[in-house]
mmCIF file of C-alpha atoms (C1' of nucleotides) in Angstrom:
data_model
loop_
_atom_site.group_PDB
_atom_site.id
_atom_site.type_symbol
_atom_site.label_atom_id
_atom_site.label_comp_id
_atom_site.label_asym_id
_atom_site.label_seq_id
_atom_site.Cartn_x
_atom_site.Cartn_y
_atom_site.Cartn_z
ATOM 1 C CA MET A 1 -9.734 -5.662 -33.364
ATOM 2 C CA LYS A 2 -10.917 -2.330 -34.498
ATOM 3 C CA LEU A 3 -8.677 0.566 -33.556
ATOM 4 C CA GLU A 4 -11.459 2.576 -32.211
ATOM 5 C CA VAL A 5 -12.530 -0.233 -29.793
ATOM 6 C CA GLN A 6 -8.938 -0.860 -28.718
ATOM 7 C CA LYS A 7 -8.703 3.031 -28.090
ATOM 8 C CA LYS A 8 -11.663 3.079 -25.857
ATOM 9 C CA ASN A 9 -10.533 0.000 -23.813
ATOM 10 C CA LEU A 10 -7.012 1.420 -23.490
ATOM 11 C CA ILE A 11 -8.328 4.854 -22.445
ATOM 12 C CA GLU A 12 -10.231 3.067 -19.590
ATOM 13 C CA GLU A 13 -7.502 0.830 -18.638
ATOM 14 C CA LEU A 14 -4.928 3.633 -18.548
ATOM 15 C CA GLY A 15 -7.438 5.792 -16.828
ATOM 16 C CA VAL A 16 -7.894 3.401 -13.950
ATOM 17 C CA HIS A 17 -4.138 3.075 -13.677
ATOM 18 C CA LEU A 18 -3.571 6.850 -13.594
ATOM 19 C CA GLU A 19 -6.078 7.223 -10.808
ATOM 20 C CA GLY A 20 -3.342 5.677 -8.741
ATOM 21 C CA ASP A 21 -1.320 8.881 -8.771
ATOM 22 C CA ASN A 22 -3.933 10.933 -6.787
ATOM 23 C CA LEU A 23 -6.033 11.947 -9.913
ATOM 24 C CA ALA A 24 -9.668 12.238 -9.806
ATOM 25 C CA PRO A 25 -11.460 9.598 -12.136
ATOM 26 C CA LEU A 26 -12.260 12.268 -14.651
ATOM 27 C CA ALA A 27 -8.924 13.878 -14.623
ATOM 28 C CA ALA A 28 -7.326 10.521 -15.198
ATOM 29 C CA ARG A 29 -9.669 9.922 -18.125
ATOM 30 C CA ILE A 30 -8.708 13.271 -19.587
ATOM 31 C CA LEU A 31 -5.045 12.561 -19.267
ATOM 32 C CA SER A 32 -5.571 9.131 -20.699
ATOM 33 C CA THR A 33 -7.506 10.278 -23.667
ATOM 34 C CA LEU A 34 -4.776 12.849 -24.484
ATOM 35 C CA ILE A 35 -1.996 10.261 -24.182
ATOM 36 C CA LEU A 36 -3.888 8.066 -26.606
ATOM 37 C CA SER A 37 -4.729 10.735 -29.059
ATOM 38 C CA GLY A 38 -1.335 11.963 -29.946
ATOM 39 C CA LYS A 39 -0.034 15.074 -31.688
ATOM 40 C CA LYS A 40 -3.121 16.188 -33.325
ATOM 41 C CA GLY A 41 -4.622 17.357 -29.931
ATOM 42 C CA VAL A 42 -8.095 17.177 -28.519
ATOM 43 C CA THR A 43 -10.442 20.074 -28.150
ATOM 44 C CA PHE A 44 -12.357 20.980 -25.099
ATOM 45 C CA ASP A 45 -15.678 19.994 -26.666
ATOM 46 C CA GLU A 46 -14.387 16.730 -27.828
ATOM 47 C CA LEU A 47 -13.377 15.871 -24.164
ATOM 48 C CA VAL A 48 -16.798 16.936 -22.903
ATOM 49 C CA CYS A 49 -18.433 14.801 -25.573
ATOM 50 C CA GLN A 50 -16.423 11.786 -25.575
ATOM 51 C CA LEU A 51 -16.099 11.554 -21.737
ATOM 52 C CA GLN A 52 -19.757 12.568 -21.344
ATOM 53 C CA ALA A 53 -18.814 14.976 -18.655
ATOM 54 C CA GLY A 54 -19.918 18.478 -17.618
ATOM 55 C CA LYS A 55 -18.005 21.476 -19.097
ATOM 56 C CA SER A 56 -17.155 22.768 -15.648
ATOM 57 C CA THR A 57 -15.682 19.508 -14.694
ATOM 58 C CA VAL A 58 -13.390 19.228 -17.777
ATOM 59 C CA SER A 59 -12.433 22.866 -17.274
ATOM 60 C CA THR A 60 -11.418 22.475 -13.755
ATOM 61 C CA HIS A 61 -9.481 19.273 -14.268
ATOM 62 C CA LEU A 62 -7.663 20.702 -17.349
ATOM 63 C CA ASP A 63 -6.558 23.568 -15.152
ATOM 64 C CA HIS A 64 -5.123 21.138 -12.732
ATOM 65 C CA LEU A 65 -3.395 19.126 -15.343
ATOM 66 C CA GLN A 66 -1.870 22.249 -16.858
ATOM 67 C CA ASN A 67 -0.655 23.510 -13.467
ATOM 68 C CA SER A 68 1.047 20.272 -12.733
ATOM 69 C CA ASN A 69 2.783 20.375 -16.012
ATOM 70 C CA ARG A 70 1.132 17.292 -17.454
ATOM 71 C CA VAL A 71 -0.931 18.971 -20.162
ATOM 72 C CA LYS A 72 -0.353 21.667 -22.598
ATOM 73 C CA TYR A 73 -2.415 23.094 -25.588
ATOM 74 C CA PHE A 74 -1.832 24.770 -28.840
ATOM 75 C CA THR A 75 -3.993 26.785 -31.150
ATOM 76 C CA LYS A 76 -4.347 27.137 -34.962
ATOM 77 C CA PRO A 77 -4.457 30.427 -36.546
ATOM 78 C CA GLY A 78 -8.030 31.588 -37.189
ATOM 79 C CA ASP A 79 -9.379 28.997 -34.871
ATOM 80 C CA ARG A 80 -10.356 29.920 -31.416
ATOM 81 C CA LYS A 81 -10.387 26.310 -30.078
ATOM 82 C CA ARG A 82 -7.635 25.029 -27.911
ATOM 83 C CA TYR A 83 -5.948 21.648 -28.969
ATOM 84 C CA PHE A 84 -4.925 19.891 -25.760
ATOM 85 C CA VAL A 85 -2.092 17.593 -25.858
ATOM 86 C CA ILE A 86 0.164 15.920 -23.227
ATOM 87 C CA ASP A 87 3.214 18.088 -22.296
ATOM 88 C CA PRO A 88 6.104 16.964 -24.412
ATOM 89 C CA ASN A 89 8.308 16.991 -21.280
ATOM 90 C CA LEU A 90 5.928 14.778 -19.230
ATOM 91 C CA ILE A 91 8.513 12.108 -18.560
ATOM 92 C CA LEU A 92 11.021 14.718 -17.435
ATOM 93 C CA ASN A 93 8.413 16.398 -15.170
ATOM 94 C CA VAL A 94 7.368 13.170 -13.672
ATOM 95 C CA MET A 95 10.868 12.359 -12.970
ATOM 96 C CA ASP A 96 11.327 15.701 -11.329
ATOM 97 C CA GLU A 97 8.291 15.177 -9.158
ATOM 98 C CA MET A 98 9.729 11.766 -7.995
ATOM 99 C CA ILE A 99 13.075 13.236 -7.156
ATOM 100 C CA ASP A 100 11.392 16.086 -5.384
ATOM 101 C CA LYS A 101 9.296 13.821 -3.299
ATOM 102 C CA TRP A 102 12.255 11.569 -2.385
ATOM 103 C CA GLU A 103 14.244 14.797 -1.468
ATOM 104 C CA LYS A 104 11.561 15.790 0.960
ATOM 105 C CA GLU A 105 11.368 12.178 2.375
ATOM 106 C CA LYS A 106 15.142 12.171 2.973
ATOM 107 C CA LYS A 107 15.094 15.421 4.841
ATOM 108 C CA LEU A 108 12.312 14.042 7.027
ATOM 109 C CA HIS A 109 14.015 10.849 7.706
ATOM 110 C CA LEU A 110 17.203 12.592 8.586
ATOM 111 C CA LYS A 111 15.118 14.381 11.355
ATOM 112 C CA ILE A 112 13.833 11.171 12.384
ATOM 113 C CA LYS A 113 17.261 9.553 12.619
ATOM 114 C CA GLU A 114 18.394 12.370 14.778
ATOM 115 C CA TYR A 115 15.412 11.903 17.126
ATOM 116 C CA LYS A 116 16.107 8.106 17.297
ATOM 117 C CA LYS A 117 19.709 8.646 18.083
ATOM 118 C CA GLN A 118 18.863 10.918 20.953
ATOM 119 C CA CYS A 119 16.455 8.302 22.310
ATOM 120 C CA ASN A 120 18.877 5.598 22.137
ATOM 121 C CA CYS A 121 21.381 7.845 23.968
ATOM 122 C CA GLU A 122 18.946 8.393 26.781
ATOM 123 C CA ALA A 123 18.545 4.711 27.222
ATOM 124 C CA GLU A 124 22.363 4.261 27.283
ATOM 125 C CA GLU A 125 22.547 3.101 30.846
ATOM 126 C CA THR A 126 19.819 0.651 30.616
ATOM 127 C CA GLY A 127 21.330 -0.893 27.422
ATOM 128 C CA ASP A 128 17.573 -1.179 26.366
ATOM 129 C CA PHE A 129 17.805 0.627 22.926
ATOM 130 C CA GLN A 130 14.507 1.525 21.497
ATOM 131 C CA PHE A 131 15.473 1.850 17.994
ATOM 132 C CA ASP A 132 17.330 -0.209 15.306
ATOM 133 C CA LEU A 133 19.082 2.553 13.271
ATOM 134 C CA ASP A 134 19.686 0.143 10.449
ATOM 135 C CA PHE A 135 16.206 0.705 9.195
ATOM 136 C CA GLN A 136 16.641 4.386 8.944
ATOM 137 C CA GLU A 137 20.123 4.018 7.507
ATOM 138 C CA ASP A 138 18.868 1.501 4.859
ATOM 139 C CA PHE A 139 15.930 3.797 3.967
ATOM 140 C CA LEU A 140 18.050 6.816 3.481
ATOM 141 C CA THR A 141 20.499 4.873 1.285
ATOM 142 C CA PHE A 142 17.602 3.573 -0.664
ATOM 143 C CA LEU A 143 16.176 6.983 -1.345
ATOM 144 C CA GLU A 144 19.687 8.240 -2.226
ATOM 145 C CA GLU A 145 20.321 5.479 -4.746
ATOM 146 C CA THR A 146 16.949 5.544 -6.383
ATOM 147 C CA SER A 147 17.063 9.247 -6.659
ATOM 148 C CA THR A 148 20.521 9.069 -8.413
ATOM 149 C CA ALA A 149 19.302 6.352 -10.643
ATOM 150 C CA VAL A 150 16.490 8.671 -11.895
ATOM 151 C CA LYS A 151 18.669 11.602 -12.130
ATOM 152 C CA LYS A 152 21.131 9.805 -14.311
ATOM 153 C CA PHE A 153 18.481 8.700 -16.649
ATOM 154 C CA LYS A 154 17.079 12.252 -16.772
ATOM 155 C CA ALA A 155 20.521 13.475 -17.686
ATOM 156 C CA LYS A 156 20.790 10.946 -20.438
ATOM 157 C CA LEU A 157 17.412 11.934 -21.925
ATOM 158 C CA LEU A 158 18.424 15.627 -21.783
ATOM 159 C CA VAL A 159 21.696 15.047 -23.638
ATOM 160 C CA ARG A 160 19.885 13.004 -26.302
ATOM 161 C CA ASN A 161 17.259 15.533 -26.888
ATOM 162 C CA ASN A 162 19.759 18.309 -27.633
ATOM 163 C CA MET B 1 13.752 20.312 22.808
ATOM 164 C CA LYS B 2 12.110 17.736 24.956
ATOM 165 C CA LEU B 3 11.926 14.341 23.336
ATOM 166 C CA GLU B 4 8.317 13.928 23.890
ATOM 167 C CA VAL B 5 7.393 17.148 22.115
ATOM 168 C CA GLN B 6 9.728 16.180 19.308
ATOM 169 C CA LYS B 7 8.055 12.904 18.867
ATOM 170 C CA LYS B 8 4.657 14.399 18.857
ATOM 171 C CA ASN B 9 5.642 16.764 16.134
ATOM 172 C CA LEU B 10 7.447 14.119 14.240
ATOM 173 C CA ILE B 11 4.349 11.847 14.356
ATOM 174 C CA GLU B 12 2.255 14.632 12.821
ATOM 175 C CA GLU B 13 4.830 15.498 10.157
ATOM 176 C CA LEU B 14 5.538 12.036 9.096
ATOM 177 C CA GLY B 15 1.762 11.227 9.304
ATOM 178 C CA VAL B 16 1.079 14.022 6.767
ATOM 179 C CA HIS B 17 3.742 12.701 4.569
ATOM 180 C CA LEU B 18 2.451 9.153 4.660
ATOM 181 C CA GLU B 19 -1.039 10.253 3.739
ATOM 182 C CA GLY B 20 0.440 10.841 0.344
ATOM 183 C CA ASP B 21 0.605 7.079 -0.266
ATOM 184 C CA ASN B 22 -3.098 6.518 -0.298
ATOM 185 C CA LEU B 23 -3.353 6.095 3.456
ATOM 186 C CA ALA B 24 -6.293 7.429 5.381
ATOM 187 C CA PRO B 25 -5.310 10.092 7.965
ATOM 188 C CA LEU B 26 -5.687 7.818 10.805
ATOM 189 C CA ALA B 27 -3.854 5.011 9.208
ATOM 190 C CA ALA B 28 -1.028 7.296 8.523
ATOM 191 C CA ARG B 29 -0.889 8.440 12.304
ATOM 192 C CA ILE B 30 -0.886 4.804 13.338
ATOM 193 C CA LEU B 31 2.053 3.863 10.996
ATOM 194 C CA SER B 32 3.782 7.099 11.931
ATOM 195 C CA THR B 33 3.421 6.381 15.647
ATOM 196 C CA LEU B 34 4.879 2.835 15.165
ATOM 197 C CA ILE B 35 7.796 3.987 13.169
ATOM 198 C CA LEU B 36 8.667 6.583 15.877
ATOM 199 C CA SER B 37 8.096 4.157 18.779
ATOM 200 C CA GLY B 38 10.591 1.496 17.926
ATOM 201 C CA LYS B 39 11.222 -2.118 18.964
ATOM 202 C CA LYS B 40 9.194 -1.983 22.158
ATOM 203 C CA GLY B 41 5.980 -1.971 20.319
ATOM 204 C CA VAL B 42 2.676 -0.183 20.884
ATOM 205 C CA THR B 43 -0.477 -1.710 22.135
ATOM 206 C CA PHE B 44 -3.950 -1.306 20.765
ATOM 207 C CA ASP B 45 -5.101 0.689 23.772
ATOM 208 C CA GLU B 46 -2.139 3.018 23.585
ATOM 209 C CA LEU B 47 -2.923 3.722 19.873
ATOM 210 C CA VAL B 48 -6.635 4.478 20.672
ATOM 211 C CA CYS B 49 -5.597 6.715 23.651
ATOM 212 C CA GLN B 50 -2.719 8.595 22.113
ATOM 213 C CA LEU B 51 -4.465 9.180 18.752
ATOM 214 C CA GLN B 52 -7.789 9.871 20.361
ATOM 215 C CA ALA B 53 -9.521 7.590 17.905
ATOM 216 C CA GLY B 54 -12.291 5.063 18.048
ATOM 217 C CA LYS B 55 -11.414 1.385 18.695
ATOM 218 C CA SER B 56 -13.135 0.413 15.614
ATOM 219 C CA THR B 57 -11.095 2.751 13.555
ATOM 220 C CA VAL B 58 -8.014 1.682 14.947
ATOM 221 C CA SER B 59 -8.867 -1.981 14.510
ATOM 222 C CA THR B 60 -9.796 -1.579 10.867
ATOM 223 C CA HIS B 61 -6.740 0.326 9.947
ATOM 224 C CA LEU B 62 -4.433 -1.994 11.831
ATOM 225 C CA ASP B 63 -5.966 -4.773 9.798
ATOM 226 C CA HIS B 64 -5.223 -2.895 6.545
ATOM 227 C CA LEU B 65 -1.730 -2.081 7.644
ATOM 228 C CA GLN B 66 -1.072 -5.695 8.503
ATOM 229 C CA ASN B 67 -2.524 -7.091 5.258
ATOM 230 C CA SER B 68 -0.297 -4.666 3.212
ATOM 231 C CA ASN B 69 2.713 -5.980 5.037
ATOM 232 C CA ARG B 70 3.526 -2.714 6.717
ATOM 233 C CA VAL B 71 2.902 -3.696 10.333
ATOM 234 C CA LYS B 72 3.290 -6.779 12.448
ATOM 235 C CA TYR B 73 2.776 -7.505 16.096
ATOM 236 C CA PHE B 74 4.321 -9.674 18.827
ATOM 237 C CA THR B 75 3.034 -10.815 22.219
ATOM 238 C CA LYS B 76 4.547 -11.440 25.531
ATOM 239 C CA PRO B 77 4.028 -14.685 27.305
ATOM 240 C CA GLY B 78 1.203 -14.289 29.898
ATOM 241 C CA ASP B 79 0.069 -11.061 28.330
ATOM 242 C CA ARG B 80 -2.982 -10.987 26.108
ATOM 243 C CA LYS B 81 -2.134 -7.597 24.595
ATOM 244 C CA ARG B 82 -0.588 -7.292 21.175
ATOM 245 C CA TYR B 83 2.457 -5.144 20.603
ATOM 246 C CA PHE B 84 2.421 -3.736 17.323
ATOM 247 C CA VAL B 85 5.576 -2.747 15.450
ATOM 248 C CA ILE B 86 6.566 -1.945 11.865
ATOM 249 C CA ASP B 87 7.227 -4.855 9.779
ATOM 250 C CA PRO B 88 10.984 -5.465 9.885
ATOM 251 C CA ASN B 89 10.847 -5.988 6.106
ATOM 252 C CA LEU B 90 9.030 -2.778 5.407
ATOM 253 C CA ILE B 91 11.691 -1.456 3.277
ATOM 254 C CA LEU B 92 11.969 -4.618 1.151
ATOM 255 C CA ASN B 93 8.145 -4.610 0.894
ATOM 256 C CA VAL B 94 7.909 -0.964 -0.254
ATOM 257 C CA MET B 95 10.507 -1.808 -2.792
ATOM 258 C CA ASP B 96 8.538 -4.894 -4.043
ATOM 259 C CA GLU B 97 5.518 -2.739 -4.378
ATOM 260 C CA MET B 98 7.290 -0.239 -6.380
ATOM 261 C CA ILE B 99 8.671 -2.944 -8.628
ATOM 262 C CA ASP B 100 5.342 -4.412 -9.009
ATOM 263 C CA LYS B 101 3.701 -1.129 -9.910
ATOM 264 C CA TRP B 102 6.282 -0.432 -12.484
ATOM 265 C CA GLU B 103 5.947 -3.950 -13.876
ATOM 266 C CA LYS B 104 2.224 -3.391 -14.543
ATOM 267 C CA GLU B 105 2.893 0.027 -15.877
ATOM 268 C CA LYS B 106 5.438 -1.525 -18.320
ATOM 269 C CA LYS B 107 2.909 -4.095 -19.720
ATOM 270 C CA LEU B 108 0.303 -1.353 -20.078
ATOM 271 C CA HIS B 109 2.667 0.904 -22.073
ATOM 272 C CA LEU B 110 3.693 -1.967 -24.310
ATOM 273 C CA LYS B 111 0.135 -2.385 -25.237
ATOM 274 C CA ILE B 112 -0.171 1.382 -25.774
ATOM 275 C CA LYS B 113 2.937 1.194 -28.012
ATOM 276 C CA GLU B 114 1.373 -1.460 -30.024
ATOM 277 C CA TYR B 115 -1.720 0.510 -30.621
ATOM 278 C CA LYS B 116 0.198 3.649 -31.522
ATOM 279 C CA LYS B 117 2.283 1.706 -34.040
ATOM 280 C CA GLN B 118 -1.012 0.382 -35.680
ATOM 281 C CA CYS B 119 -2.365 3.916 -35.848
ATOM 282 C CA ASN B 120 0.681 5.219 -37.401
ATOM 283 C CA CYS B 121 0.708 2.445 -39.964
ATOM 284 C CA GLU B 122 -2.888 3.352 -40.956
ATOM 285 C CA ALA B 123 -1.811 6.984 -41.564
ATOM 286 C CA GLU B 124 1.107 5.820 -43.657
ATOM 287 C CA GLU B 125 -0.136 7.187 -46.886
ATOM 288 C CA THR B 126 -0.980 10.569 -45.635
ATOM 289 C CA GLY B 127 2.362 10.857 -43.842
ATOM 290 C CA ASP B 128 0.405 12.433 -41.064
ATOM 291 C CA PHE B 129 1.632 10.402 -38.147
ATOM 292 C CA GLN B 130 -0.401 10.726 -35.059
ATOM 293 C CA PHE B 131 2.139 9.527 -32.540
ATOM 294 C CA ASP B 132 5.625 10.343 -31.589
ATOM 295 C CA LEU B 133 6.839 6.872 -30.515
ATOM 296 C CA ASP B 134 9.877 8.372 -28.643
ATOM 297 C CA PHE B 135 7.585 9.104 -25.752
ATOM 298 C CA GLN B 136 6.450 5.538 -25.279
ATOM 299 C CA GLU B 137 10.046 4.335 -25.892
ATOM 300 C CA ASP B 138 11.538 6.744 -23.384
ATOM 301 C CA PHE B 139 8.991 5.911 -20.765
ATOM 302 C CA LEU B 140 9.459 2.099 -21.125
ATOM 303 C CA THR B 141 13.236 2.587 -20.878
ATOM 304 C CA PHE B 142 12.661 4.742 -17.750
ATOM 305 C CA LEU B 143 10.675 2.151 -16.083
ATOM 306 C CA GLU B 144 13.057 -0.488 -17.005
ATOM 307 C CA GLU B 145 16.044 1.432 -15.604
ATOM 308 C CA THR B 146 14.468 2.605 -12.354
ATOM 309 C CA SER B 147 13.118 -0.903 -11.837
ATOM 310 C CA THR B 148 16.557 -2.405 -12.152
ATOM 311 C CA ALA B 149 18.068 0.230 -9.927
ATOM 312 C CA VAL B 150 15.660 -0.758 -7.260
ATOM 313 C CA LYS B 151 16.200 -4.451 -7.687
ATOM 314 C CA LYS B 152 19.877 -4.056 -7.468
ATOM 315 C CA PHE B 153 19.756 -2.202 -4.153
ATOM 316 C CA LYS B 154 17.190 -4.809 -2.892
ATOM 317 C CA ALA B 155 19.613 -7.626 -3.658
ATOM 318 C CA LYS B 156 22.399 -5.631 -1.940
ATOM 319 C CA LEU B 157 20.219 -5.429 1.167
ATOM 320 C CA LEU B 158 19.411 -9.090 1.077
ATOM 321 C CA VAL B 159 22.945 -10.170 0.823
ATOM 322 C CA ARG B 160 24.004 -7.846 3.702
ATOM 323 C CA ASN B 161 21.107 -9.094 5.950
ATOM 324 C CA ASN B 162 22.226 -12.728 5.683
ATOM 325 C "C1'" DC C 1 -25.521 45.741 -31.255
ATOM 326 C "C1'" DC C 2 -26.904 40.987 -31.108
ATOM 327 C "C1'" DT C 3 -25.495 36.255 -31.574
ATOM 328 C "C1'" DT C 4 -22.511 32.354 -31.358
ATOM 329 C "C1'" DT C 5 -18.410 30.125 -29.768
ATOM 330 C "C1'" DA C 6 -15.350 28.576 -26.381
ATOM 331 C "C1'" DG C 7 -14.780 28.300 -22.431
ATOM 332 C "C1'" DT C 8 -14.733 29.903 -16.707
ATOM 333 C "C1'" DT C 9 -16.575 30.518 -12.120
ATOM 334 C "C1'" DC C 10 -19.798 29.604 -8.416
ATOM 335 C "C1'" DG C 11 -23.203 26.942 -5.529
ATOM 336 C "C1'" DG C 12 -24.546 22.887 -4.332
ATOM 337 C "C1'" DA C 13 -25.872 17.698 -5.100
ATOM 338 C "C1'" DA C 14 -24.242 13.080 -5.309
ATOM 339 C "C1'" DA C 15 -20.808 9.692 -4.191
ATOM 340 C "C1'" DT C 16 -17.184 8.145 -1.600
ATOM 341 C "C1'" DT C 17 -14.230 7.875 2.356
ATOM 342 C "C1'" DT C 18 -13.425 8.141 6.925
ATOM 343 C "C1'" DC C 19 -14.502 7.609 11.428
ATOM 344 C "C1'" DA C 20 -17.134 6.555 15.890
ATOM 345 C "C1'" DG C 21 -20.464 4.176 19.018
ATOM 346 C "C1'" DA C 22 -22.946 0.192 20.309
ATOM 347 C "C1'" DA C 23 -23.308 -4.311 20.354
ATOM 348 C "C1'" DC C 24 -20.846 -8.230 20.207
ATOM 349 C "C1'" DC C 25 -17.322 -12.162 21.103
ATOM 350 C "C1'" DA C 26 -13.701 -15.104 23.081
ATOM 351 C "C1'" DA C 27 -10.140 -15.842 26.410
ATOM 352 C "C1'" DA C 28 -8.641 -15.190 30.998
ATOM 353 C "C1'" DG C 29 -9.326 -13.966 35.851
ATOM 354 C "C1'" DT C 30 -12.142 -14.617 40.161
ATOM 355 C "C1'" DA D 1 -21.039 -18.414 36.549
ATOM 356 C "C1'" DC D 2 -19.906 -13.537 36.368
ATOM 357 C "C1'" DT D 3 -16.496 -9.884 35.147
ATOM 358 C "C1'" DT D 4 -12.811 -7.963 33.059
ATOM 359 C "C1'" DT D 5 -9.722 -7.461 29.224
ATOM 360 C "C1'" DG D 6 -8.626 -6.933 24.510
ATOM 361 C "C1'" DG D 7 -10.289 -6.531 20.852
ATOM 362 C "C1'" DT D 8 -14.052 -7.274 16.156
ATOM 363 C "C1'" DT D 9 -18.082 -6.256 13.473
ATOM 364 C "C1'" DC D 10 -21.845 -3.616 12.014
ATOM 365 C "C1'" DT D 11 -24.445 0.582 11.177
ATOM 366 C "C1'" DG D 12 -24.759 4.976 10.358
ATOM 367 C "C1'" DA D 13 -23.087 9.956 10.783
ATOM 368 C "C1'" DA D 14 -19.652 13.459 9.440
ATOM 369 C "C1'" DA D 15 -16.246 15.046 6.338
ATOM 370 C "C1'" DT D 16 -14.388 15.202 1.968
ATOM 371 C "C1'" DT D 17 -14.018 14.616 -2.831
ATOM 372 C "C1'" DT D 18 -15.934 14.808 -7.289
ATOM 373 C "C1'" DC D 19 -18.840 16.285 -10.308
ATOM 374 C "C1'" DC D 20 -22.801 18.867 -12.531
ATOM 375 C "C1'" DG D 21 -25.848 22.925 -14.125
ATOM 376 C "C1'" DA D 22 -26.776 27.614 -14.371
ATOM 377 C "C1'" DA D 23 -25.172 31.786 -14.874
ATOM 378 C "C1'" DC D 24 -21.485 34.336 -16.582
ATOM 379 C "C1'" DT D 25 -17.526 36.432 -19.576
ATOM 380 C "C1'" DA D 26 -14.677 37.563 -23.450
ATOM 381 C "C1'" DA D 27 -13.638 37.377 -28.156
ATOM 382 C "C1'" DA D 28 -15.165 36.948 -32.784
ATOM 383 C "C1'" DG D 29 -18.876 36.967 -36.496
ATOM 384 C "C1'" DG D 30 -22.713 38.933 -38.615
#
DNA sequence: CCTTTAGTTCGGAAATTTCAGAACCAAAGT
DNA sequence: ACTTTGGTTCTGAAATTTCCGAACTAAAGG
């Protein structure tokens, strides 16, 4: 199959997939395009044209993508255009986000565990425990272990890249 | 602090958090309520009252939550009401979902890698490679490792529970 | 200065999601 | 047979998200 056709199909497929992470359709298409366009970068106008989108839309979404450390740009001397590329640390940033989210989740579930314990204490005399603390326990271990797995891999990457 | 107040606060806090996983606000509140109400279960009417929501809304969202294996219900003999509780396998199901998602992602990125390789080949003579395959390589390893970490933990849980 | 380029910002239109009310249904009680 | 209970389904309203166009700005070119 011709490379251009392949690219268009992949942009769409990856785009749909990326929408899963709370990205607006067009934001997902932008990111997808950048992922599939490589180091040479894509300009603002190219994005507007290729995605058939409004300038304002592209501008806003590019802002978002840059603020969330997914996208960067570089310039060429004597050329006012910006060449957008995916942030070279994208994987690391994604991992950091995951770790962060799990960290928050852990704190929340510790609070919940506390609450459940208190509830079970109150029901002591009746012997009618409301909560199975195993669930909470398991979930916390789950978050812990998954977190460390990602952290380890992150460390490995960092060592290798230096 | 009084347990009831604690519970209400936790339901809201956990609810907001759960909205992060593509759940509608009310769906998140339902799940949150069930998580914080334990084994005794919560009836349809209690959900409608406590969450101040329409019956149709609760009905629809409960459907969703059951179809996505997050929620189950049990009944009591001689009592037509349904007592909703979180699915006892919720953690396992969540893990399966994660593994599934990563599996799909892996397939997609293998396709992308293929595409990138072809692109780089075409640009062979110019020496002007469009893609740094490291990114793709790293990402695939990342998915692989995170997946196995979760799978291992899942296996551990399964062994313990039997 | 005036124009062109490369965008940004603002206001609102269009699409989508989320929710509620009314009508409905099926099983159980009377 | 009628009523109550415990929901479900359908239709549309309200809220939110997503996007676009028009007007604007700032830097560079002529």
